[in-house]
Tab-separated table of C-alpha atoms in Angstrom:
chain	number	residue	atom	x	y	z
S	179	UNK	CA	-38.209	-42.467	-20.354
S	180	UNK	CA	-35.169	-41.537	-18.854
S	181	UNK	CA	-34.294	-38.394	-21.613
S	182	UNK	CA	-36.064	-36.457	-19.264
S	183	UNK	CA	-33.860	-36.973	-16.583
S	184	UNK	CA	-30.783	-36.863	-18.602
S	185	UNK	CA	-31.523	-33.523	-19.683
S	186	UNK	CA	-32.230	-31.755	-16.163
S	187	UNK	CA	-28.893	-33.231	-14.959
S	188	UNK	CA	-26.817	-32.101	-18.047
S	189	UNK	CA	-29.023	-28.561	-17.845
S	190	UNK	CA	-27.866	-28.302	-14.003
S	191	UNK	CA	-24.354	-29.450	-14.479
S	192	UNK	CA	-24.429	-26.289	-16.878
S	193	UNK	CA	-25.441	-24.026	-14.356
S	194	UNK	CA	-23.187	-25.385	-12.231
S	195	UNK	CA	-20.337	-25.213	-14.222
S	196	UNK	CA	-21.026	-21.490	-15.360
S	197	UNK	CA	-21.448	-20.223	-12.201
S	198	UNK	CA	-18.169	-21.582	-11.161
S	199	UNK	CA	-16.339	-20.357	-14.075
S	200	UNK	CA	-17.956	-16.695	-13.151
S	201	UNK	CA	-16.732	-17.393	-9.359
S	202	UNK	CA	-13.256	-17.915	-11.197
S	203	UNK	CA	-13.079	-15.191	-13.417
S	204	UNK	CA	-13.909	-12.701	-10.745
S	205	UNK	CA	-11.967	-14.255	-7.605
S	206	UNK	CA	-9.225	-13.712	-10.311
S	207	UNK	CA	-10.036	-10.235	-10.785
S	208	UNK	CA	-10.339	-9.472	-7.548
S	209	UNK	CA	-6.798	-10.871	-7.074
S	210	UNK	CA	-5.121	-8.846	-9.252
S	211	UNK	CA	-7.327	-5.866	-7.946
S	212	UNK	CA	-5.922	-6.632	-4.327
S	213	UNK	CA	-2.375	-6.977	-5.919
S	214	UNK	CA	-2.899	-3.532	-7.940
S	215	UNK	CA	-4.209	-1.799	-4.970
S	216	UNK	CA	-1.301	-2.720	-2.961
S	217	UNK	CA	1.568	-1.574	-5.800
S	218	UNK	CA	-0.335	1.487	-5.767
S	219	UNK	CA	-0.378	2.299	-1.933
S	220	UNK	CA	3.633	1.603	-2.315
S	221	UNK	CA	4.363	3.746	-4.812
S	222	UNK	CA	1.752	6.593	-3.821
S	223	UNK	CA	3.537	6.581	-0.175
S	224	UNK	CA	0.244	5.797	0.875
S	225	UNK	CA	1.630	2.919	2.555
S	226	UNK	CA	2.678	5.192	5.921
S	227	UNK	CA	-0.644	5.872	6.459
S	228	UNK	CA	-1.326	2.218	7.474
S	229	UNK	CA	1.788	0.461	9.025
S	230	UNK	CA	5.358	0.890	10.563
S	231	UNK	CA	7.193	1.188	7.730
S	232	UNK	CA	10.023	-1.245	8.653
S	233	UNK	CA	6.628	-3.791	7.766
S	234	UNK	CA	6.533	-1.851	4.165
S	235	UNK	CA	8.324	-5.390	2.613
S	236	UNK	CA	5.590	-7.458	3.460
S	237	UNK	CA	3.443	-5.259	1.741
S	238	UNK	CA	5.690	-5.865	-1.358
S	239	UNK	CA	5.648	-9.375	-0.784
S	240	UNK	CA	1.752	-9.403	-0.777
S	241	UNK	CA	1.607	-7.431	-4.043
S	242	UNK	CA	3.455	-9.689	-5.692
S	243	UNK	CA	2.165	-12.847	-4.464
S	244	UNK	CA	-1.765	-11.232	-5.623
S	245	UNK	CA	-1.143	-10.335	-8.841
S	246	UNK	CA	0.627	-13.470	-9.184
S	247	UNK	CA	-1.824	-15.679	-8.614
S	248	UNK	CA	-4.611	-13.358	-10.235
S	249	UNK	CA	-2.925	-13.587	-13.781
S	250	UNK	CA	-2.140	-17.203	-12.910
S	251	UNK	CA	-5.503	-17.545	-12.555
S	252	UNK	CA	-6.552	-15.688	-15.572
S	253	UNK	CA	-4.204	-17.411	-17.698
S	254	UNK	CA	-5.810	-20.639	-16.905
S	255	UNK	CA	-9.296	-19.318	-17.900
S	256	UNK	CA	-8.332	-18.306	-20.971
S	257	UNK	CA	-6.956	-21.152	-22.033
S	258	UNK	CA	-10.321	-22.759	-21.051
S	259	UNK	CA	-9.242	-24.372	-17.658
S	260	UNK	CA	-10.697	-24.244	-14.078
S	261	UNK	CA	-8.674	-23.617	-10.857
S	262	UNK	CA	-12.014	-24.472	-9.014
S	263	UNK	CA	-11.858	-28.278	-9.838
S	264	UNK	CA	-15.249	-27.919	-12.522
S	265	UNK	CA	-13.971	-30.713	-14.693
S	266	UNK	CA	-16.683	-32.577	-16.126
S	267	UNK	CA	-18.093	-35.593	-13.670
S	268	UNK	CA	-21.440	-37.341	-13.083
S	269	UNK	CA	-22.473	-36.067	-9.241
S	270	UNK	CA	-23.094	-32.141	-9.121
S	271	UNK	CA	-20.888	-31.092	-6.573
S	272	UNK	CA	-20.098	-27.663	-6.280
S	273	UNK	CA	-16.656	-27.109	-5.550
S	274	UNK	CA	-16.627	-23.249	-6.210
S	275	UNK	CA	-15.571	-20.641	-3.532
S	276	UNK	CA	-18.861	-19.198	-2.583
S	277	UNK	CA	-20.379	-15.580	-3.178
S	278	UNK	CA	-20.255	-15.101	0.291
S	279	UNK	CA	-16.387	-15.826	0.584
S	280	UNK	CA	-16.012	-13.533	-2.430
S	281	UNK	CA	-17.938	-10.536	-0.917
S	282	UNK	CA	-15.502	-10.963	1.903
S	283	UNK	CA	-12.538	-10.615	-0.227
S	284	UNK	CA	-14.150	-7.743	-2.665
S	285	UNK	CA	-14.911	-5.634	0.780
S	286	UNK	CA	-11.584	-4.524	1.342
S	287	UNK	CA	-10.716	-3.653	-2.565
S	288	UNK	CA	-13.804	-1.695	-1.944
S	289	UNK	CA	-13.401	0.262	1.012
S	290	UNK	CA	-9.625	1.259	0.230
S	291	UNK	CA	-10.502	2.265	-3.281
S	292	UNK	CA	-13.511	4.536	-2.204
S	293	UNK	CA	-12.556	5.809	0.808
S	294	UNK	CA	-9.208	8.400	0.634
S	295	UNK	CA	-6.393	7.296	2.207
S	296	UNK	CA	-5.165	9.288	4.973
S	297	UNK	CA	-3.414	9.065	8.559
S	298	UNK	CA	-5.238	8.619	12.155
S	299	UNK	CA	-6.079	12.656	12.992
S	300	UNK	CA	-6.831	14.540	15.489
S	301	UNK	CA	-10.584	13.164	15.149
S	302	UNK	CA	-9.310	10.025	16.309
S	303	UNK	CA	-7.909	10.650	19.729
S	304	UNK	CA	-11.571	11.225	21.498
S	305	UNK	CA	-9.687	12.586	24.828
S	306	UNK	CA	-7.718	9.076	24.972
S	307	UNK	CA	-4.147	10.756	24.932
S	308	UNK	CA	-1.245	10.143	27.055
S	309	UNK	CA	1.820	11.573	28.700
S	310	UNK	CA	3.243	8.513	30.319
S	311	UNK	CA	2.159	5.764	28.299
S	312	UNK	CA	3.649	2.020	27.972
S	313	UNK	CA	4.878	2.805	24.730
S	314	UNK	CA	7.159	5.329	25.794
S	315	UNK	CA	8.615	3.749	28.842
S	316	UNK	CA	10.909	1.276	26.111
S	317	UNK	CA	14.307	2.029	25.184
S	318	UNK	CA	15.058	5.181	27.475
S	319	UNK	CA	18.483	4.870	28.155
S	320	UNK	CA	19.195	5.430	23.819
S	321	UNK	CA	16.865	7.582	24.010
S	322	UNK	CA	18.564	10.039	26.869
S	323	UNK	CA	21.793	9.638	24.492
S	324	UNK	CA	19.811	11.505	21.218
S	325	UNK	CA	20.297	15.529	21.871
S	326	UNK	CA	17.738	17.279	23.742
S	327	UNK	CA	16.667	19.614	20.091
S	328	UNK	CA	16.757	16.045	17.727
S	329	UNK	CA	14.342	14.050	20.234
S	330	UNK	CA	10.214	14.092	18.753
S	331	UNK	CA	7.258	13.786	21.212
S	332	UNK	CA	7.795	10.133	21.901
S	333	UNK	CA	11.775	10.862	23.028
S	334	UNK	CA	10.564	13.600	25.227
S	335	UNK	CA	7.750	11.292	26.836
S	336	UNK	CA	10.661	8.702	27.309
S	337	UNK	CA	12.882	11.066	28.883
S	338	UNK	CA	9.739	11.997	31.169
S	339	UNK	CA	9.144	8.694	32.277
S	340	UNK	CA	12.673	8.086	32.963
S	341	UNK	CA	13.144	11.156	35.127
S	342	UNK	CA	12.457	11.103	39.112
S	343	UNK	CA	12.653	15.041	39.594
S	344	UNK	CA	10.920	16.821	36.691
S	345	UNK	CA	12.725	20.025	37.580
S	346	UNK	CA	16.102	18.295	36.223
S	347	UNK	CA	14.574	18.940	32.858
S	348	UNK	CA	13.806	22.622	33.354
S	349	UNK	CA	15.216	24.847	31.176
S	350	UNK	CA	16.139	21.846	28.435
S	351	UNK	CA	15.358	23.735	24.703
S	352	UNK	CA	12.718	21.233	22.570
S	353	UNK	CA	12.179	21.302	18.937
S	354	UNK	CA	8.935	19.232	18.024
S	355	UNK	CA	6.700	18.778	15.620
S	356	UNK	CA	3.413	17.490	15.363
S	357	UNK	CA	-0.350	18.248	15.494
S	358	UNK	CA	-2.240	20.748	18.063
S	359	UNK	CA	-4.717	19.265	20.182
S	360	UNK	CA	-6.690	20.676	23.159
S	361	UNK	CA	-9.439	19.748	26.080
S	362	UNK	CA	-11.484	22.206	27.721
S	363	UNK	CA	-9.804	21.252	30.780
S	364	UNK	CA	-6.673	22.412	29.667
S	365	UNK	CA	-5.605	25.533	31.192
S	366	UNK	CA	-5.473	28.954	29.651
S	367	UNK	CA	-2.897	28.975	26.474
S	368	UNK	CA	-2.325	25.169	27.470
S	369	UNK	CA	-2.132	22.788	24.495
S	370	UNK	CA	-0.505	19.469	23.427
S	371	UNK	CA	1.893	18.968	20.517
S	372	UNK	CA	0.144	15.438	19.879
S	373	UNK	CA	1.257	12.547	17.203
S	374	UNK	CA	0.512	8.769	16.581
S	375	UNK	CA	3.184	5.772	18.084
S	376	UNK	CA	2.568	2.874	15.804
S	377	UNK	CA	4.077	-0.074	16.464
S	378	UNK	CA	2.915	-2.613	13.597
S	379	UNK	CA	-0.356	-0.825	12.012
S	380	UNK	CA	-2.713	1.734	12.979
S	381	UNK	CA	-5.015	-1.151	14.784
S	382	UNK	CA	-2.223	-0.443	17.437
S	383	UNK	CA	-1.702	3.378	17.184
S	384	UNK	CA	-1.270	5.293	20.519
S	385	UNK	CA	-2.102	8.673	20.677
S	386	UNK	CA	0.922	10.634	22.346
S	387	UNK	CA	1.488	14.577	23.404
S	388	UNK	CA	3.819	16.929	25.171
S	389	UNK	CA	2.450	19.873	26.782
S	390	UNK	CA	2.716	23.430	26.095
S	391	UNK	CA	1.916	26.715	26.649
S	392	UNK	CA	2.088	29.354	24.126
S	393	UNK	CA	-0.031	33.132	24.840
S	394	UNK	CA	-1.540	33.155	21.153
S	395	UNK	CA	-2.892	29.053	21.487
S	396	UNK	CA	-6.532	29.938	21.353
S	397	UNK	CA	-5.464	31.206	17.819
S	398	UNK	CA	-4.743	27.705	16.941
S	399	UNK	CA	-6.716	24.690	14.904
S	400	UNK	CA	-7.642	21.620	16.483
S	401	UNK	CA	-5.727	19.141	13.999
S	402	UNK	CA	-3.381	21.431	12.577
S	403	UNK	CA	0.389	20.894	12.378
S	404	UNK	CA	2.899	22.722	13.585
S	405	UNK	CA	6.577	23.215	14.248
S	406	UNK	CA	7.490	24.354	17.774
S	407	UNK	CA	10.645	25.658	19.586
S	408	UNK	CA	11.058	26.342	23.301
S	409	UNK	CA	12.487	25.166	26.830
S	410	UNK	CA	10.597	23.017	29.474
S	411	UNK	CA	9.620	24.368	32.831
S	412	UNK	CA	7.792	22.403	35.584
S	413	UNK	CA	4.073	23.867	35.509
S	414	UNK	CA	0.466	22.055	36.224
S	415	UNK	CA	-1.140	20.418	33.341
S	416	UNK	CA	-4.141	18.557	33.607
S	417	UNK	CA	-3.770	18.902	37.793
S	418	UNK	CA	-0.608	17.360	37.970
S	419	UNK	CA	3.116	18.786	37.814
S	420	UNK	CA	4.785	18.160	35.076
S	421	UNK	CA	7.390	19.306	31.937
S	422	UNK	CA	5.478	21.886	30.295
S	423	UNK	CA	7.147	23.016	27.294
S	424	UNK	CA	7.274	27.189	27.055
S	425	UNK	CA	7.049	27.782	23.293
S	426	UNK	CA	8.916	30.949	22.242
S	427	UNK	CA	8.515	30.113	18.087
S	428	UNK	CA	5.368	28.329	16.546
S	429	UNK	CA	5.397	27.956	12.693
S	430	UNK	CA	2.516	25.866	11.157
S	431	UNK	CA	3.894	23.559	8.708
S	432	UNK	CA	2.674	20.645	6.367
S	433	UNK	CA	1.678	17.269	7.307
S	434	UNK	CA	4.743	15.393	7.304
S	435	UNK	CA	5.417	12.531	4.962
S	436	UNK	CA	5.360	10.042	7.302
S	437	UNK	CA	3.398	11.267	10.341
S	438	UNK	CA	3.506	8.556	12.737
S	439	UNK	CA	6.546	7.442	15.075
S	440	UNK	CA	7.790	4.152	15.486
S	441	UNK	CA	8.624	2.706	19.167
């Protein structure tokens, strides 16, 4: 009387044990997809796009770490072995990690793969841009001891929150790069030579600018990146007085390699 029984419980164990092995096989998969995913946004340069780059060696640290484990993983399954603890016992406990826990894991793997890899834009900044901004307010005094033509957008910003008198910096010569962005409530042939301060990862990106003026800037793209060379003067941007760069060159140029600054 009690085949019956025998055979459910064997027939469930089964189940059990073959969906476990299937939870295995791909959580292994998935591990060495992660691991893959990462060696390839290190070697593509990809990498920038997502975090300060003095992070980049946790990224290597990751990669190896995932694909460790994966083939681990997928050693052990070949050889017929469970790292989910399915070794044969009486009471049908399920000690698998569930397909919800997988999704979770498989989302990311998804997105990154799909989805082109690419830095924060000009779509990004939604009017939230700053001139003084906390991220520029660090490390001024090195900052005042780079050369006025080697500083970038988030030197000049430092400089400007470290001045008292604006009109010291009239007449100082700039050479930035970085994107062009523009408001309607800029003023006529006012624009901002914009770019991203990222401290650890793009969750944290700032979006930073200097202002300019330049007579042809309607003629410009929203985005687009350019190379710039001029002298401040004290003018009104945005209602308020402040270093106004007076472009005399403007060359468009390439996105650079790694687009973001670090604080």
């Amino acid at each position: 009387m009690d085949i019956p029984h025998t055979h459910d419980h064997d027939h469930a164990h089964d189940k059990l044990h073959a969906r476990a092995r299937l939870q295995a096989q791909i959580k292994a998969l998935l591990l060495v997809g992660l691991g893959l995913y990462f060696a390839w946004n290190i070697v593509s340069g990809n990498l920038a796009n997502y975090i300060n780059a003095r992070f980049a060696w946790l990224s290597y640290v990751a990669a190896a770490i995932l694909l460790v484990l994966g083939l681990w993983q997928l050693w052990l399954l070949l050889r017929g072995q469970s790292t989910e603890h399915t070794h044969d016992h009486e009471h049908e406990h399920d000690h698998g990690v569930s397909w919800g826990v997988i999704g979770i894991v498989a989302l990311p793997l998804l997105l990154g793969t799909l989805v082109p890899s690419r830095p924060l834009g000009v779509e990004a900044i939604d009017g939230n841009i700053s001139i003084s901004q906390a991220a520029a307010s660090a490390d001024s005094v090195a900052t005042f001891t780079i050369a006025p033509l080697e500083r970038n957008v988030l030197d000049w910003l430092r400089v400007f929150n470290s001045t008292a008198d604006f009109t010291e910096l009239n007449g100082q010569p700039a050479d930035l790069t970085g994107f062009v962005y523009t408001e309607p409530s800029f003023g006529e042939a006012q624009f901002m030579i914009a770019r991203y301060a990222v401290s650890c990862c793009v969750a944290d990106a700032s979006a930073l600018g200097v202002p300019a003026t330049w007579p042809d800037s309607a003629s410009l793209e929203a985005g687009q990146w350019v190379r710039v060379q001029g002298s401040f003067q004290v003018a009104t941007f945005r209602d308020d007085l402040l270093p106004v760069l007076q472009v005399e060159t403007l060359e468009p140029i390439e996105q650079p390699d790694h687009p973001y600054l670090y604080p």
